[in-house]
Coordinates of C-alpha atoms in Angstrom, one line a residue:
Chain A
M11 CA 0.0 0.0 0.0
L12 CA 1.2 3.4 -0.9
R13 CA 1.2 6.0 1.8
S14 CA -1.0 8.8 0.8
Q15 CA 0.9 11.4 2.7
Q16 CA 4.2 12.4 1.3
R17 CA 6.9 13.5 3.7
G18 CA 8.9 16.4 2.5
V19 CA 12.3 17.5 3.7
L20 CA 11.0 20.9 4.7
P21 CA 9.1 20.8 7.9
G22 CA 6.2 23.0 8.9
F23 CA 4.0 22.8 5.7
R24 CA 0.8 22.6 7.7
L25 CA 1.8 25.3 10.1
T26 CA 2.9 27.7 7.4
L27 CA -0.1 27.0 5.2
G28 CA -2.5 27.4 8.1
Y29 CA -0.9 30.7 9.1
T30 CA -1.0 31.9 5.5
L31 CA -4.7 31.1 5.3
L32 CA -5.5 32.7 8.6
Y33 CA -3.5 35.8 7.8
L34 CA -5.1 36.2 4.3
S35 CA -8.5 35.7 5.8
L36 CA -8.2 38.3 8.5
I37 CA -6.4 40.9 6.5
V38 CA -7.7 40.4 3.0
I39 CA -10.6 38.0 2.4
I40 CA -13.0 38.8 5.3
P41 CA -12.8 42.6 4.8
L42 CA -13.3 42.2 1.1
A43 CA -16.1 39.8 1.6
A44 CA -17.8 42.3 3.9
T45 CA -17.9 44.8 1.1
F46 CA -19.8 42.3 -1.0
V47 CA -22.2 41.6 1.9
K48 CA -22.8 45.2 2.6
S49 CA -23.4 46.1 -1.1
S50 CA -26.0 43.3 -1.2
E51 CA -28.2 45.4 1.0
L52 CA -29.0 47.3 -2.2
S53 CA -31.7 46.0 -4.6
W54 CA -30.5 45.2 -8.1
A55 CA -32.1 48.4 -9.4
Q56 CA -30.4 50.5 -6.7
F57 CA -27.1 48.7 -7.3
S58 CA -27.1 49.2 -11.1
Q59 CA -28.3 52.8 -10.6
T60 CA -25.2 53.5 -8.4
V61 CA -22.6 51.6 -10.3
F62 CA -23.7 52.5 -13.8
S63 CA -24.5 56.2 -13.2
P64 CA -22.7 58.5 -15.7
P65 CA -20.4 60.0 -13.0
A66 CA -19.5 56.5 -11.9
L67 CA -18.7 55.3 -15.5
A68 CA -16.6 58.4 -16.1
A69 CA -14.8 57.8 -12.8
Y70 CA -14.0 54.2 -13.8
R71 CA -12.7 55.3 -17.1
L72 CA -10.5 57.9 -15.5
S73 CA -9.3 55.7 -12.7
F74 CA -8.4 52.7 -14.9
G75 CA -7.2 54.9 -17.8
A76 CA -4.9 57.2 -15.8
S77 CA -3.6 54.3 -13.7
F78 CA -2.8 52.2 -16.7
L79 CA -1.2 55.1 -18.5
A80 CA 0.9 56.0 -15.4
A81 CA 2.0 52.4 -15.0
A82 CA 2.9 52.2 -18.7
V83 CA 4.9 55.4 -18.6
N84 CA 6.6 54.2 -15.4
A85 CA 7.5 50.9 -17.1
I86 CA 9.5 52.8 -19.7
F87 CA 11.1 55.4 -17.5
G88 CA 11.5 53.2 -14.4
F89 CA 13.2 50.7 -16.7
I90 CA 15.7 53.4 -17.8
V91 CA 16.3 54.5 -14.2
A92 CA 16.9 50.8 -13.1
W93 CA 19.3 50.4 -16.1
V94 CA 21.3 53.5 -15.3
L95 CA 21.5 52.5 -11.6
V96 CA 22.7 49.0 -12.4
R97 CA 24.9 49.5 -15.5
Y98 CA 26.8 52.7 -14.8
D99 CA 28.9 54.1 -12.0
F100 CA 28.6 57.8 -11.4
F101 CA 29.0 60.4 -8.7
G102 CA 26.0 60.4 -6.4
K103 CA 24.7 57.0 -7.5
Q104 CA 23.8 56.1 -3.9
F105 CA 21.9 59.3 -3.5
V106 CA 19.8 58.7 -6.7
D107 CA 19.2 55.2 -5.6
A108 CA 17.8 56.4 -2.2
L109 CA 15.7 59.0 -4.0
V110 CA 13.8 56.3 -5.9
D111 CA 12.2 55.1 -2.6
L112 CA 10.9 58.5 -1.6
P113 CA 7.5 58.1 -3.2
F114 CA 7.1 55.0 -0.9
A115 CA 7.9 56.9 2.2
L116 CA 6.4 60.3 1.6
P117 CA 2.8 60.7 2.9
T118 CA 0.8 60.8 -0.3
A119 CA -1.0 64.0 0.8
V120 CA 2.3 65.8 1.0
A121 CA 3.1 64.6 -2.5
G122 CA -0.2 65.7 -3.8
I123 CA 0.0 69.2 -2.3
T124 CA 3.6 69.6 -3.5
L125 CA 2.8 68.5 -7.0
A126 CA -0.3 70.7 -7.1
T127 CA 1.6 73.7 -6.0
L128 CA 4.5 73.1 -8.4
Y129 CA 2.3 72.5 -11.4
A130 CA -0.3 75.2 -10.7
P131 CA -0.4 77.9 -13.4
N132 CA 1.6 80.2 -11.1
G133 CA 3.9 77.4 -9.8
W134 CA 7.5 76.9 -10.6
L135 CA 6.9 74.2 -13.2
G136 CA 3.3 75.1 -14.1
G137 CA 4.4 78.7 -14.9
W138 CA 6.6 77.4 -17.7
L139 CA 3.8 75.2 -19.1
A140 CA 1.0 77.8 -18.9
P141 CA 2.2 79.9 -21.9
F142 CA 1.8 76.8 -24.1
G143 CA -1.8 76.3 -22.8
I144 CA -0.8 73.2 -20.8
K145 CA -2.6 73.0 -17.5
V146 CA -1.5 70.3 -15.1
S147 CA -2.9 70.9 -11.6
Y148 CA -6.6 70.4 -11.2
T149 CA -6.8 68.5 -14.5
Q150 CA -6.7 64.8 -15.6
L151 CA -3.0 65.4 -16.6
G152 CA -2.4 66.3 -12.9
I153 CA -4.0 63.0 -11.8
F154 CA -1.8 61.1 -14.2
I155 CA 1.4 62.9 -12.9
A156 CA 0.5 62.1 -9.3
L157 CA -0.1 58.4 -10.1
T158 CA 3.2 58.3 -12.0
F159 CA 5.0 59.7 -9.0
I160 CA 3.7 57.1 -6.6
G161 CA 4.2 54.2 -9.0
L162 CA 7.9 54.8 -10.0
P163 CA 9.6 52.8 -7.2
F164 CA 7.6 49.6 -8.0
I165 CA 9.2 49.3 -11.5
V166 CA 12.7 50.3 -10.5
R167 CA 12.8 48.0 -7.5
T168 CA 11.5 44.9 -9.3
V169 CA 13.6 45.4 -12.4
Q170 CA 16.8 46.4 -10.7
P171 CA 17.8 43.1 -9.0
V172 CA 17.0 41.0 -12.0
L173 CA 19.0 43.3 -14.2
A174 CA 21.9 43.2 -11.8
D175 CA 21.9 39.4 -11.8
L176 CA 21.8 39.2 -15.6
D177 CA 25.0 37.4 -16.7
S178 CA 27.2 39.6 -18.9
E179 CA 28.2 36.5 -20.8
L180 CA 24.7 36.5 -22.4
E181 CA 25.5 39.8 -24.0
E182 CA 28.9 38.6 -25.0
A183 CA 27.4 35.5 -26.5
A184 CA 25.0 37.6 -28.5
A185 CA 27.8 39.9 -29.7
S186 CA 30.0 37.0 -30.7
L187 CA 27.1 35.7 -32.8
G188 CA 27.0 38.9 -34.7
A189 CA 24.2 40.8 -32.9
N190 CA 24.6 44.5 -32.6
R191 CA 23.8 46.3 -29.2
W192 CA 20.3 47.0 -30.3
Q193 CA 19.6 43.4 -31.2
A194 CA 21.3 42.1 -28.1
F195 CA 19.0 44.3 -26.0
W196 CA 15.7 43.4 -27.8
R197 CA 16.4 39.8 -28.4
V198 CA 18.3 38.8 -25.2
I199 CA 18.2 41.4 -22.4
F200 CA 14.6 42.6 -22.7
P201 CA 13.0 39.1 -22.9
M202 CA 14.9 38.1 -19.7
L203 CA 13.7 41.2 -17.9
S204 CA 10.1 41.2 -19.1
P205 CA 8.7 39.0 -16.3
A206 CA 10.1 41.4 -13.7
L207 CA 8.9 44.4 -15.7
L208 CA 5.4 42.9 -15.8
T209 CA 5.5 42.4 -12.0
G210 CA 6.5 46.0 -11.5
F211 CA 3.9 47.1 -13.9
S212 CA 1.1 45.3 -12.2
L213 CA 2.2 46.5 -8.8
A214 CA 2.4 50.1 -10.0
F215 CA -1.0 49.8 -11.7
A216 CA -2.6 48.3 -8.6
R217 CA -1.1 50.9 -6.4
A218 CA -2.3 53.7 -8.7
L219 CA -5.9 52.3 -8.7
G220 CA -6.1 52.6 -4.9
E221 CA -4.4 55.9 -4.7
Y222 CA -6.4 58.6 -2.9
G223 CA -4.2 61.0 -0.9
S224 CA -2.2 62.7 -3.6
V225 CA -5.0 62.8 -6.2
V226 CA -7.4 64.5 -3.9
F227 CA -5.1 67.5 -3.8
I228 CA -4.0 67.8 -7.4
S229 CA -7.4 67.1 -8.9
S230 CA -10.2 69.5 -8.9
N231 CA -12.5 66.5 -8.2
I232 CA -15.2 67.6 -10.6
P233 CA -17.7 64.8 -11.3
M234 CA -17.5 63.5 -14.9
K235 CA -14.2 65.3 -15.4
T236 CA -11.6 64.9 -12.7
Q237 CA -13.2 62.5 -10.2
I238 CA -11.5 59.2 -9.6
V239 CA -13.4 56.2 -8.2
P240 CA -11.9 56.4 -4.6
L241 CA -13.1 60.0 -4.5
L242 CA -16.6 59.0 -5.7
I243 CA -16.6 56.4 -2.9
M244 CA -15.6 59.0 -0.3
G245 CA -18.4 61.3 -1.6
E246 CA -20.9 58.5 -1.0
L247 CA -19.5 57.9 2.5
D248 CA -19.7 61.6 3.3
G249 CA -23.4 61.4 2.4
F250 CA -23.8 58.3 4.7
H251 CA -24.6 56.1 1.7
L252 CA -22.5 53.2 3.0
A253 CA -24.1 50.5 0.8
R254 CA -23.7 52.6 -2.3
A255 CA -20.0 53.2 -1.5
T256 CA -19.4 49.5 -1.1
A257 CA -21.3 48.8 -4.3
L258 CA -18.7 51.0 -6.1
A259 CA -15.9 49.3 -4.2
V260 CA -17.2 45.9 -5.4
V261 CA -17.1 47.0 -9.0
M262 CA -13.6 48.3 -8.5
L263 CA -12.5 45.1 -6.9
V264 CA -13.9 42.8 -9.6
I265 CA -12.4 44.8 -12.4
S266 CA -9.0 45.1 -10.6
F267 CA -8.9 41.5 -9.9
L268 CA -9.6 40.5 -13.5
L269 CA -7.0 42.9 -14.8
L270 CA -4.3 41.7 -12.3
L271 CA -5.2 38.1 -13.1
A272 CA -4.7 38.8 -16.8
I273 CA -1.3 40.5 -16.1
N274 CA -0.3 37.5 -14.0
L275 CA -1.2 35.1 -16.8
L276 CA 0.9 37.2 -19.2
Q277 CA 3.7 37.1 -16.7
W278 CA 3.5 33.4 -16.3
W279 CA 3.5 33.0 -20.1
S280 CA 6.6 35.3 -20.4
N281 CA 8.4 33.2 -17.8
R282 CA 7.4 29.8 -19.3
Y283 CA 11.0 28.9 -20.3
N284 CA 11.8 28.4 -16.7
A285 CA 9.6 25.4 -16.5
T286 CA 11.8 22.4 -15.9
N287 CA 9.5 19.6 -17.2
P288 CA 10.1 18.5 -20.7
A289 CA 7.3 19.8 -22.9
Chain B
M2 CA 46.6 30.9 -43.6
S3 CA 46.2 31.1 -39.9
V4 CA 44.8 32.9 -36.9
E5 CA 47.6 34.9 -35.3
V6 CA 48.2 36.9 -32.2
K7 CA 51.2 39.2 -32.1
N8 CA 52.8 41.1 -29.2
V9 CA 49.6 41.1 -27.1
T10 CA 49.8 42.6 -23.7
K11 CA 46.8 43.0 -21.4
K12 CA 46.8 44.5 -17.9
F13 CA 43.9 44.7 -15.5
G14 CA 45.1 47.4 -13.0
N15 CA 48.3 46.1 -11.6
F16 CA 47.8 42.6 -12.8
T17 CA 49.4 41.6 -16.0
A18 CA 47.1 39.0 -17.5
L19 CA 49.0 38.7 -20.8
D20 CA 52.7 39.6 -21.2
N21 CA 53.7 40.1 -24.9
V22 CA 52.1 36.9 -26.2
N23 CA 52.6 35.6 -29.7
L24 CA 50.6 32.6 -31.0
K25 CA 49.9 31.2 -34.4
V26 CA 47.1 28.7 -35.0
E27 CA 47.3 27.2 -38.5
S28 CA 44.1 26.8 -40.5
G29 CA 42.1 23.7 -39.5
E30 CA 44.3 23.2 -36.4
L31 CA 43.0 22.4 -32.9
V32 CA 45.2 24.1 -30.3
A33 CA 44.7 23.9 -26.5
L34 CA 45.7 26.7 -24.2
L35 CA 46.7 25.0 -21.0
G36 CA 47.6 26.6 -17.8
P37 CA 46.7 27.0 -14.1
S38 CA 44.0 29.6 -13.2
G39 CA 45.3 33.1 -13.5
S40 CA 47.8 32.2 -16.2
G41 CA 46.0 34.4 -18.8
K42 CA 44.6 31.6 -21.0
T43 CA 41.0 32.8 -20.9
T44 CA 42.1 36.4 -21.4
L45 CA 44.0 35.4 -24.5
L46 CA 40.9 33.6 -25.8
R47 CA 38.8 36.7 -25.2
V48 CA 41.3 38.9 -27.0
V49 CA 41.0 36.6 -30.0
A50 CA 37.2 36.8 -29.8
G51 CA 37.2 40.6 -29.5
L52 CA 35.6 40.5 -26.1
E53 CA 38.7 42.0 -24.6
F54 CA 41.1 44.4 -26.4
P55 CA 44.9 44.3 -26.0
D56 CA 46.6 47.2 -24.4
A57 CA 47.9 49.9 -26.7
G58 CA 51.3 49.1 -28.3
N59 CA 52.1 47.1 -31.4
A60 CA 49.6 44.3 -30.5
Q61 CA 47.9 42.6 -33.5
V62 CA 45.2 40.0 -33.9
L63 CA 45.1 38.6 -37.5
F64 CA 42.4 36.3 -39.0
Y65 CA 43.9 34.8 -42.1
G66 CA 46.0 37.9 -42.8
E67 CA 43.3 40.4 -42.1
D68 CA 44.0 42.7 -39.2
V69 CA 41.0 42.5 -36.8
T70 CA 42.7 44.0 -33.7
T71 CA 40.2 46.9 -33.4
I72 CA 37.1 45.1 -34.8
P73 CA 34.4 44.4 -32.2
A74 CA 33.3 40.9 -31.4
S75 CA 30.0 41.3 -33.3
Q76 CA 31.9 41.8 -36.6
R77 CA 34.8 39.4 -36.1
K78 CA 33.1 36.1 -37.0
A79 CA 34.7 34.2 -34.1
G80 CA 32.4 31.6 -32.6
F81 CA 32.7 31.5 -28.8
A82 CA 31.5 28.8 -26.4
F83 CA 31.4 29.8 -22.7
Q84 CA 32.2 27.6 -19.8
H85 CA 28.7 28.0 -18.4
Y86 CA 27.2 27.8 -21.9
A87 CA 25.5 31.3 -21.8
L88 CA 22.5 29.8 -23.7
F89 CA 19.5 32.1 -24.1
R90 CA 17.1 30.8 -21.5
H91 CA 14.0 32.3 -23.1
L92 CA 14.7 30.6 -26.5
N93 CA 14.4 26.9 -27.3
V94 CA 17.2 24.9 -28.7
F95 CA 16.2 25.6 -32.3
E96 CA 16.0 29.4 -31.7
N97 CA 19.3 29.4 -29.8
I98 CA 21.1 27.8 -32.7
A99 CA 19.2 30.1 -35.2
F100 CA 20.1 33.3 -33.2
G101 CA 23.3 34.1 -35.2
L102 CA 21.4 33.7 -38.5
R103 CA 18.4 35.8 -37.4
V104 CA 20.5 38.8 -36.3
R105 CA 22.3 39.1 -39.6
P106 CA 21.8 42.4 -41.5
K107 CA 18.7 42.2 -43.7
L108 CA 20.6 41.8 -46.9
K109 CA 22.7 38.8 -45.7
R110 CA 19.9 37.2 -43.6
P111 CA 18.9 33.8 -44.9
G112 CA 15.3 33.0 -45.5
E113 CA 13.2 31.0 -43.1
E114 CA 13.7 27.8 -45.3
K115 CA 17.4 28.2 -45.2
I116 CA 17.5 28.8 -41.5
R117 CA 15.5 25.7 -40.9
A118 CA 17.8 23.6 -43.1
R119 CA 21.0 25.0 -41.5
V120 CA 19.7 24.5 -37.9
G121 CA 18.5 21.0 -38.8
E122 CA 22.0 20.2 -40.1
L123 CA 23.6 21.4 -36.9
L124 CA 21.1 19.6 -34.7
K125 CA 22.0 16.4 -36.5
L126 CA 25.7 17.2 -36.0
I127 CA 25.2 17.5 -32.2
Q128 CA 22.8 14.6 -32.2
L129 CA 20.0 16.5 -30.5
E130 CA 17.4 16.5 -33.3
P131 CA 14.5 15.3 -31.1
L132 CA 15.1 18.1 -28.5
A133 CA 14.8 21.1 -30.8
K134 CA 11.7 22.4 -29.0
R135 CA 13.2 22.1 -25.5
F136 CA 14.3 25.1 -23.5
P137 CA 17.9 25.1 -22.1
S138 CA 16.6 24.5 -18.6
Q139 CA 15.3 21.1 -19.7
L140 CA 18.7 19.9 -21.0
S141 CA 21.6 18.2 -19.2
G142 CA 24.9 20.0 -18.9
G143 CA 26.5 18.0 -21.7
Q144 CA 23.5 18.7 -24.0
R145 CA 23.7 22.4 -23.2
Q146 CA 27.3 22.6 -24.1
R147 CA 26.6 20.8 -27.4
V148 CA 23.8 23.4 -28.2
A149 CA 26.3 26.2 -27.3
L150 CA 28.7 24.7 -29.8
A151 CA 26.1 24.4 -32.5
R152 CA 25.0 28.0 -31.9
A153 CA 28.6 29.1 -32.4
L154 CA 29.0 27.0 -35.5
A155 CA 25.8 28.3 -37.1
V156 CA 27.3 31.6 -38.1
E157 CA 30.2 29.7 -40.0
P158 CA 32.9 31.3 -37.8
K159 CA 36.4 31.8 -39.1
V160 CA 37.7 30.4 -35.8
L161 CA 36.0 28.5 -33.0
L162 CA 36.9 29.5 -29.4
L163 CA 36.1 27.3 -26.5
D164 CA 36.5 28.6 -23.0
E165 CA 36.8 25.5 -20.7
P166 CA 34.0 23.9 -22.6
F167 CA 33.8 20.8 -20.4
G168 CA 34.8 22.5 -17.2
A169 CA 31.4 22.3 -15.5
L170 CA 30.7 18.7 -16.4
D171 CA 31.3 15.5 -14.5
A172 CA 34.2 13.4 -15.3
K173 CA 32.4 10.8 -17.4
V174 CA 30.4 13.2 -19.6
R175 CA 33.6 15.2 -19.9
R176 CA 35.5 12.3 -21.4
E177 CA 32.7 11.5 -23.8
L178 CA 32.4 15.1 -25.0
R179 CA 36.1 15.4 -25.4
R180 CA 36.2 12.5 -27.8
W181 CA 33.1 13.8 -29.5
L182 CA 34.8 17.2 -30.0
R183 CA 37.9 15.6 -31.5
K184 CA 35.7 13.6 -33.9
L185 CA 33.7 16.7 -34.8
H186 CA 36.9 18.6 -35.5
D187 CA 38.1 15.8 -37.7
E188 CA 34.9 16.1 -39.7
I189 CA 34.6 19.9 -40.1
H190 CA 38.2 21.0 -39.8
I191 CA 37.5 24.4 -38.3
T192 CA 40.4 26.3 -36.8
T193 CA 39.9 25.9 -33.1
L194 CA 41.4 27.3 -30.0
F195 CA 40.3 25.9 -26.6
V196 CA 41.1 26.8 -23.1
T197 CA 41.5 24.2 -20.4
H198 CA 43.3 23.6 -17.1
D199 CA 43.1 19.9 -17.4
Q200 CA 46.3 18.5 -18.9
E201 CA 44.8 15.2 -19.8
E202 CA 42.1 16.9 -21.8
A203 CA 44.6 19.1 -23.6
L204 CA 47.0 16.2 -24.4
E205 CA 44.2 14.0 -25.6
V206 CA 42.3 16.4 -27.8
A207 CA 44.7 19.0 -29.2
D208 CA 46.9 18.9 -32.3
R209 CA 49.2 21.3 -30.4
V210 CA 49.2 22.5 -26.8
A211 CA 50.4 25.9 -25.6
I212 CA 51.3 26.0 -21.9
L213 CA 50.7 29.4 -20.3
R214 CA 52.2 30.7 -17.1
D215 CA 51.8 34.2 -15.6
G216 CA 50.6 35.7 -18.9
R217 CA 53.4 34.1 -21.1
I218 CA 53.5 31.1 -23.3
E219 CA 56.0 28.8 -21.6
Q220 CA 56.1 26.2 -24.4
I221 CA 54.1 25.2 -27.4
G222 CA 54.2 21.9 -29.3
T223 CA 52.5 18.7 -30.1
P224 CA 51.3 16.7 -27.1
E225 CA 54.2 14.2 -27.5
E226 CA 56.8 17.0 -27.9
I227 CA 55.8 18.8 -24.7
Y228 CA 55.2 15.6 -22.7
D229 CA 58.5 14.0 -23.7
N230 CA 60.6 17.2 -23.9
P231 CA 59.2 19.7 -21.5
A232 CA 61.2 23.0 -21.8
T233 CA 60.9 24.1 -18.2
P234 CA 60.3 22.6 -14.8
F235 CA 56.9 24.3 -14.8
V236 CA 55.8 22.5 -17.9
Y237 CA 57.2 19.2 -16.6
D238 CA 55.3 19.6 -13.4
F239 CA 52.1 20.8 -15.0
L240 CA 51.8 17.8 -17.3
G241 CA 51.8 15.1 -14.7
N242 CA 52.9 14.0 -11.3
V243 CA 56.6 14.4 -10.6
N244 CA 59.2 13.5 -8.0
L245 CA 62.0 15.8 -7.1
F246 CA 65.4 14.5 -6.1
S247 CA 68.1 16.9 -5.1
G248 CA 71.6 15.9 -6.0
R249 CA 74.7 16.9 -7.9
V250 CA 75.4 16.9 -11.6
R251 CA 78.6 15.5 -13.0
E252 CA 79.5 14.7 -16.6
G253 CA 76.2 13.3 -17.9
T254 CA 75.2 11.8 -14.6
V255 CA 73.3 13.0 -11.6
I256 CA 74.4 11.8 -8.2
I257 CA 71.5 11.3 -5.7
G258 CA 72.7 10.2 -2.3
E259 CA 75.3 7.5 -3.1
T260 CA 73.9 6.5 -6.4
E261 CA 74.6 7.8 -10.0
F262 CA 72.0 8.0 -12.7
A263 CA 72.4 8.8 -16.3
V264 CA 70.7 12.0 -17.5
E265 CA 70.1 13.5 -21.0
E266 CA 71.1 17.0 -21.9
T267 CA 73.0 18.2 -18.9
A268 CA 74.4 21.0 -21.1
G269 CA 77.9 20.3 -19.8
E270 CA 77.5 21.4 -16.2
T271 CA 80.1 19.9 -14.0
D272 CA 79.7 19.4 -10.3
T273 CA 76.9 21.7 -9.5
D274 CA 73.8 21.2 -7.3
A275 CA 70.8 20.2 -9.3
V276 CA 67.3 18.9 -8.9
A277 CA 66.4 15.8 -10.8
F278 CA 62.8 15.3 -12.0
V279 CA 61.4 11.8 -12.3
R280 CA 57.8 10.8 -13.1
P281 CA 56.3 8.2 -10.8
H282 CA 55.9 5.6 -13.6
D283 CA 59.7 5.9 -14.4
I284 CA 60.6 4.5 -11.0
R285 CA 61.5 0.8 -10.8
I286 CA 61.3 -1.1 -7.5
T287 CA 63.3 -4.2 -6.8
R288 CA 64.1 -6.4 -3.8
E289 CA 67.8 -6.7 -4.6
A290 CA 70.3 -4.0 -4.8
N291 CA 71.8 -3.6 -8.3
G292 CA 75.2 -2.2 -7.6
Q293 CA 75.6 1.5 -8.2
K294 CA 72.3 1.8 -10.0
T295 CA 69.9 1.7 -7.1
F296 CA 69.3 3.3 -3.7
P297 CA 67.4 1.9 -0.7
A298 CA 64.0 3.1 0.3
R299 CA 61.1 2.1 2.6
I300 CA 57.5 1.7 1.4
L301 CA 55.1 3.8 3.4
R302 CA 51.8 3.1 1.6
C303 CA 50.4 1.0 -1.2
N304 CA 47.2 1.6 -3.1
A305 CA 46.4 -0.9 -5.9
A306 CA 42.9 0.4 -6.8
G307 CA 42.6 1.2 -10.5
P308 CA 44.8 0.2 -13.5
L309 CA 48.0 1.4 -11.8
A310 CA 49.3 0.8 -8.3
N311 CA 50.4 3.9 -6.4
L312 CA 53.2 3.6 -3.9
E313 CA 54.6 6.1 -1.5
L314 CA 58.2 5.6 -0.5
E315 CA 60.7 7.2 1.8
R316 CA 64.4 7.5 1.1
L317 CA 66.5 5.8 3.8
D318 CA 69.2 8.5 3.5
G319 CA 66.7 11.1 4.8
G320 CA 66.2 12.7 1.4
G321 CA 62.4 12.8 1.7
N322 CA 59.4 11.0 0.3
F323 CA 58.5 10.2 -3.3
A324 CA 55.8 8.4 -5.2
A325 CA 56.0 5.5 -7.6
Q326 CA 53.6 3.9 -10.0
L327 CA 53.6 0.3 -11.0
S328 CA 51.6 -1.6 -13.5
K329 CA 49.2 -4.2 -12.2
E330 CA 51.5 -7.0 -13.3
E331 CA 54.6 -5.5 -11.8
F332 CA 52.7 -5.0 -8.6
Q333 CA 51.5 -8.6 -8.5
Q334 CA 54.9 -9.9 -9.2
L335 CA 56.6 -7.9 -6.5
Q336 CA 53.8 -7.9 -4.0
P337 CA 55.2 -5.0 -2.0
K338 CA 54.0 -4.4 1.6
A339 CA 54.0 -1.2 3.6
G340 CA 57.0 -0.9 5.9
E341 CA 59.2 -3.1 3.7
Q342 CA 62.6 -2.0 2.5
V343 CA 63.2 -2.1 -1.2
F344 CA 65.7 -0.7 -3.8
V345 CA 64.8 2.0 -6.3
E346 CA 66.0 2.6 -9.8
L347 CA 65.3 5.8 -11.7
K348 CA 64.7 6.0 -15.4
N349 CA 64.3 9.1 -17.7
V350 CA 65.8 11.4 -15.1
K351 CA 65.4 15.0 -16.3
I352 CA 67.6 17.9 -15.1
F353 CA 66.7 21.6 -15.6
S354 CA 69.7 23.8 -15.1
D355 CA 68.3 27.3 -15.2
D356 CA 65.7 27.5 -12.5
F357 CA 64.7 24.8 -10.1
S358 CA 61.6 26.3 -8.7
I359 CA 58.2 25.1 -9.8

């Protein structure tokens, strides 16, 4: 008779799995389930009226659009920052490296106020842009900038270690096979980094979706124009419409979950070559 | 027609990796660069590949008469195989081999049909046709190195450069691949330079062996030449186990303790201190003294596992320990025991007059 239970070398499987489930339940699953429960107090008509109202639809578009755009821009520029930090030695490198983490540490409200002031039409940076008719503060562009600010460290910090571990022999091999630097980058380096880049992208995207503190200051928060979903939810809460607020939250949750799941699948696919079983 | 390196010096900070090295590899030849770590063999290989550039001076790297000294690796057409393979993890075996063809400039790039045919040929050559769709992580070490070789060969390089190609493999696979490489070279006759620190590998595979030490080529020649006539004590020592006997040289003989042994090429020194080099398999052991030709010793240890028996002996005159190797038959005839006293005769005694340090 075969024993059904396999004994592994690493002890503590049950303990760690049990802890993981408990932790996830207390911190993530139960609070999220509560939003579903609370929103179910609404009838279907009330629910759809809340979540499909024109301001709500405009807010979804803005939230997901600006977050996606900010994460995409960060993916490009964060990649360049990581590249510079890993590949080159220059004076003040440690300083720049520390700077990258600031958006993590700074209270987002401070960031929002600072950005709003700088980019206001009479601000240091906004003053230069105003003559060209470019308004940043209190517009959708401002929201995009705030979301870019808070998302930057995610890309840099996920790409940086993978890039640092990349074997220089791979580039040398590509060169000895006749590849120029551009081909070596696109055919060898970039594909090796893309799983990390996707991880960073999904983290930055998720972070931007939930961002509230900085946007509330840099945006004018006008419904249909510059109102993101978290603001809409806060508005409902201020009016003591708790169930309606959770209904919006539920929609946010479901869409976010589906998007992140899609990114994870993409990431799994881009990392498929690390599978060790013969195909 | 040859691949040639002239007056190449390469320093890394204070460390001189290559010190005015000259080397000529004839077309179709397989040359091994043999040396201990830090001797500059890999640096020399990388200079030929264009992955490293020689220090300013009159250094030159020539591929069949064409000066490629300043040409970067990507335009040199030198196939390079790395010790740890450096395969592209995200590409399968087929795409790894096809890489060099796909990155060619548009005008010279072969069509999909031709790429398929060429890669198919190479897969056949390395006997991995059924594994074309696998990723490198799904291959064994030996298979990976063969893919790396095929990848380097795909671009029809002018010279094939192998950096410790079998260094990361276990002994058995290593011997198999070594023979396979030799066979492959006999089939395709590509000019090849390969780095190794394993003397057995170099002597077995190469047409000629260059021995490096501290950034210089100490000796170059066919395996027989360098094994039978090592130019320096370093080469002698590096090519196999060796015993050192200090004694005095006098008119074609060396006197060790009380005993005189004939030596070749003493270069006419008379009555000077010298160190005699003797390989363990050139030591004969007998039970009876043979006049002036033998000296007494005691056996310390016997180990008869394997095709040869290894003995450790001690000179009775306090001259130190030495090792001897006997064939299985000799061993069974003599049946030596540890602790026993025997007489020792030396054959092929070699004297180096200039420098006795190894």
